[in-house]
């Protein structure tokens, strides 16, 4: 039976570490600038019903570097989805074409899970509304593992819009698979992490703050996400808060130790470009690691004979 | 000289049956989940000047599974067509790039035929306005052939908007190549099959009905198409008629025998999802067969050395 | 270090002629309808932030015929660029995926040059606003070289909107690398060639005219570009001028000798389709040559072992 990647909750620690080892080997292999030949009979279909660059492109690069075929579903407005076809019918139809993997992004929470119950191939959740983005979490935690040589024991700050972001929830679930993790959620009360996320990470030491300056420990990682203006009913409140959620060298210099800075990208104003030159800035490495981690995931789902 | 697929009228029965045999073999080969290597030096260009999912994707899958290259022209709004280039110039230009096949969908009746007179490669009509969609007819009749082991003698009901649909006309032309075919056209008088279609299928026994319940023979196949609300000047008439053109298990249960149910997809309301579980429901098999039949057609046009 | 193609100014004559010889060999090879295997481990990414057909497709065909992989960035509106990501971040991110070449079109003057300072792979300018389009100039001059067997000594008329067109500037720069070139710029005064272009082609004999009939020498080439209505503040002036800038057989018959007619395409009204049948009409050959010249450029940038 096909395996699916629906939620960061679904992984076991050993499985994650095995995936990281595979990603590390693929990183070395891909750095040789060779196209492997291991996925030559396999087809991956990207279905992005919401705009995307990084996720779509990194899955595409990953599959092509493995030697496989990629077929893009096309932007929603150029497809029959515009004619009013139901999600179920679209998925059934795609399955008829016998791809090996469907990578699905949708505005709707639970879309990937619904798809996985319809199709016979593997489904990978590439973002379902505000709910989850498990492959993002995999590349995020992979990057931490690469920087620190381990994940156990890390103190991670997660900052920005935690309520409506799918990245903070998947990251939290994945970190919770490791030991002695503490997470510091830094957000205005209106945008703090959702209760349903907390209920799924009971073994994590959780701390909540409304400003970065309130964090009283030395963070290993500061994971920044966007604070979206449109989420605020009170625009004056947004203006007042904005400064505390813009990660600049000034803000970082107030910390006792500058943590590894991460961001899922794209960024707008919440992460100043002056930070880019700091050795702690790892967000472009994160983006790069997306290719290796997703290639490792594809290899695992398809049992490919990778290096 | 390059061969073109412009109209379902152009085929001979023997040619169609040979294509079906080839499609059947390719179905077996593709089910092995192997990418064949037979089209490795060939390029197919998809030019969809109107939205499409199924036709574009199934040609893409077909060509990729044959080992060939697919280049998509791009959505009309991102191309120079937006700058006011004429259709003739666009086709001449595409021909300069030397694809082996151009698969063309257009809102304009006769577009594929016009293209075929401009370019030196093969043109496949993937839908030209309300006129024709010959590869759809090929996969439709292939599916009947697969279900019944033959096409001669079938009694086929075709229901919905028959006037403005390109699928009913191409299907009629292709069925007319076989013997002892009877077609029951089921549509409100305003949307009945066009006279020009009937003139081309003189060897078919034609019956017209305004409701499914009027059909007094046991149909082998009921081919459902969409009844488009926007076609009705009188919206009350539409509301009144709608029920008779929604194929539900209730409607089907009134028939003495439930026929094989087909639909070109996408469907909206005209075919209830409750029908999906019936063994007679064959519309997703139809969609799947699209890949095999189109691969067979590509093989034939390019004289590929397929299994 | 990666080489970039930013401006037609950057080339040396010998380099251009070597590229033309390579393009000529690739033309012969591609005419065999074979996909070469020389770029099998290479990835080219097309990033078109402005609509395009010809340039995008011809780079795609070129790379695919060399056996390489093409990944399209996607239309701007379906990507994260829509979320407000900066150009710098988009380029850094793309570079993380390790393409071998980025082919970039942008509305912004200098975009390709900026990109080349950000990324580690080769950048090819596929048009940056009204500034330059160097690969268009390469295929334009290649076509002249093919027709005349040489470029030195050619008398070239360039007609239309010379002020806002990126094609006339790049063409001028590239022609200026050859000897004894004379260029006749034919445009209404408001749309004449820019002073900054003239400053870079001091070894060219430059003549300015407001109408084709004023040109008193026999041109070897007449290069037509579009006169865009929207550039005129005075619409009556546009209507008055339009006739003089529409190349028709009538207009051409007034010349002592009909020159080779070229056009970057797409055309609208400025070049009558009656001209297409003249043996001097070379604009579709130009489009075709785009594939060979761009393939030669890719080969050169990636040091491929082409025929």
mmCIF file of C-alpha atoms in Angstrom, chain B residues 40-45 64 69-75 77-86 88-90 92-94 96-101 120-121, chain C residues 33-37 50-58 60-61 64-65 72 75 77 105 166 226 265-268 273 276 284-285 287-288 290-292 294:
data_model
loop_
_atom_site.group_PDB
_atom_site.id
_atom_site.type_symbol
_atom_site.label_atom_id
_atom_site.label_comp_id
_atom_site.label_asym_id
_atom_site.label_seq_id
_atom_site.Cartn_x
_atom_site.Cartn_y
_atom_site.Cartn_z
ATOM 1 C CA UNK B 40 13.232 9.277 -27.126
ATOM 2 C CA UNK B 41 14.058 11.621 -30.010
ATOM 3 C CA UNK B 42 10.560 13.025 -30.401
ATOM 4 C CA UNK B 43 9.008 16.245 -29.125
ATOM 5 C CA UNK B 44 5.302 16.855 -28.603
ATOM 6 C CA UNK B 45 4.100 20.411 -27.997
ATOM 7 C CA UNK B 64 6.352 10.789 -21.273
ATOM 8 C CA UNK B 69 9.804 15.068 -24.664
ATOM 9 C CA UNK B 70 6.858 17.374 -23.980
ATOM 10 C CA UNK B 71 7.073 21.150 -24.322
ATOM 11 C CA UNK B 72 4.073 23.157 -23.194
ATOM 12 C CA UNK B 73 3.317 26.350 -25.075
ATOM 13 C CA UNK B 74 2.162 28.036 -21.870
ATOM 14 C CA UNK B 75 -1.116 29.612 -20.894
ATOM 15 C CA UNK B 77 -1.946 35.104 -21.084
ATOM 16 C CA UNK B 78 1.750 34.483 -20.464
ATOM 17 C CA UNK B 79 2.591 34.229 -24.140
ATOM 18 C CA UNK B 80 2.992 36.597 -27.035
ATOM 19 C CA UNK B 81 -0.528 35.725 -28.130
ATOM 20 C CA UNK B 82 -1.399 38.395 -25.565
ATOM 21 C CA UNK B 83 0.576 40.861 -27.681
ATOM 22 C CA UNK B 84 -1.849 40.354 -30.557
ATOM 23 C CA UNK B 85 0.016 37.815 -32.657
ATOM 24 C CA UNK B 86 -2.138 36.085 -35.276
ATOM 25 C CA UNK B 88 -1.070 31.811 -38.338
ATOM 26 C CA UNK B 89 2.100 33.436 -37.066
ATOM 27 C CA UNK B 90 1.961 31.510 -33.798
ATOM 28 C CA UNK B 92 4.433 29.111 -38.192
ATOM 29 C CA UNK B 93 6.691 30.037 -35.324
ATOM 30 C CA UNK B 94 5.978 26.817 -33.432
ATOM 31 C CA UNK B 96 10.139 26.534 -36.757
ATOM 32 C CA UNK B 97 11.061 24.773 -33.534
ATOM 33 C CA UNK B 98 10.435 21.427 -35.228
ATOM 34 C CA UNK B 99 8.180 19.570 -32.829
ATOM 35 C CA UNK B 100 6.982 16.203 -34.105
ATOM 36 C CA UNK B 101 3.400 16.769 -33.001
ATOM 37 C CA UNK B 120 4.955 20.634 -41.428
ATOM 38 C CA UNK B 121 4.511 18.417 -38.369
ATOM 39 C CA UNK C 33 15.719 15.096 -35.495
ATOM 40 C CA UNK C 34 17.912 13.566 -32.832
ATOM 41 C CA UNK C 35 18.076 14.559 -29.191
ATOM 42 C CA UNK C 36 21.758 14.907 -28.358
ATOM 43 C CA UNK C 37 23.010 13.580 -25.067
ATOM 44 C CA UNK C 50 7.177 39.168 -18.316
ATOM 45 C CA UNK C 51 5.207 37.357 -21.027
ATOM 46 C CA UNK C 52 7.209 35.564 -23.681
ATOM 47 C CA UNK C 53 6.720 32.788 -26.162
ATOM 48 C CA UNK C 54 9.579 32.680 -28.600
ATOM 49 C CA UNK C 55 12.458 33.287 -26.242
ATOM 50 C CA UNK C 56 11.178 30.917 -23.576
ATOM 51 C CA UNK C 57 10.255 28.185 -26.064
ATOM 52 C CA UNK C 58 13.442 28.420 -28.078
ATOM 53 C CA UNK C 60 13.491 25.223 -23.890
ATOM 54 C CA UNK C 61 13.784 23.455 -27.244
ATOM 55 C CA UNK C 64 15.962 19.705 -24.575
ATOM 56 C CA UNK C 65 17.589 18.971 -27.938
ATOM 57 C CA UNK C 72 10.355 26.645 -15.498
ATOM 58 C CA UNK C 75 4.318 32.615 -14.197
ATOM 59 C CA UNK C 77 1.339 35.328 -10.383
ATOM 60 C CA UNK C 105 13.383 38.111 -18.498
ATOM 61 C CA UNK C 166 15.503 46.460 -26.458
ATOM 62 C CA UNK C 226 6.735 47.447 -33.917
ATOM 63 C CA UNK C 265 8.307 38.806 -33.981
ATOM 64 C CA UNK C 266 5.594 38.864 -32.834
ATOM 65 C CA UNK C 267 4.366 41.298 -35.446
ATOM 66 C CA UNK C 268 1.025 43.025 -35.460
ATOM 67 C CA UNK C 273 1.649 39.140 -44.360
ATOM 68 C CA UNK C 276 5.864 36.517 -46.276
ATOM 69 C CA UNK C 284 10.632 32.785 -39.619
ATOM 70 C CA UNK C 285 14.166 31.597 -40.386
ATOM 71 C CA UNK C 287 12.835 32.393 -35.209
ATOM 72 C CA UNK C 288 14.138 28.949 -36.167
ATOM 73 C CA UNK C 290 16.916 31.125 -32.291
ATOM 74 C CA UNK C 291 17.007 27.474 -31.273
ATOM 75 C CA UNK C 292 20.418 26.836 -32.834
ATOM 76 C CA UNK C 294 20.715 29.576 -28.104
#
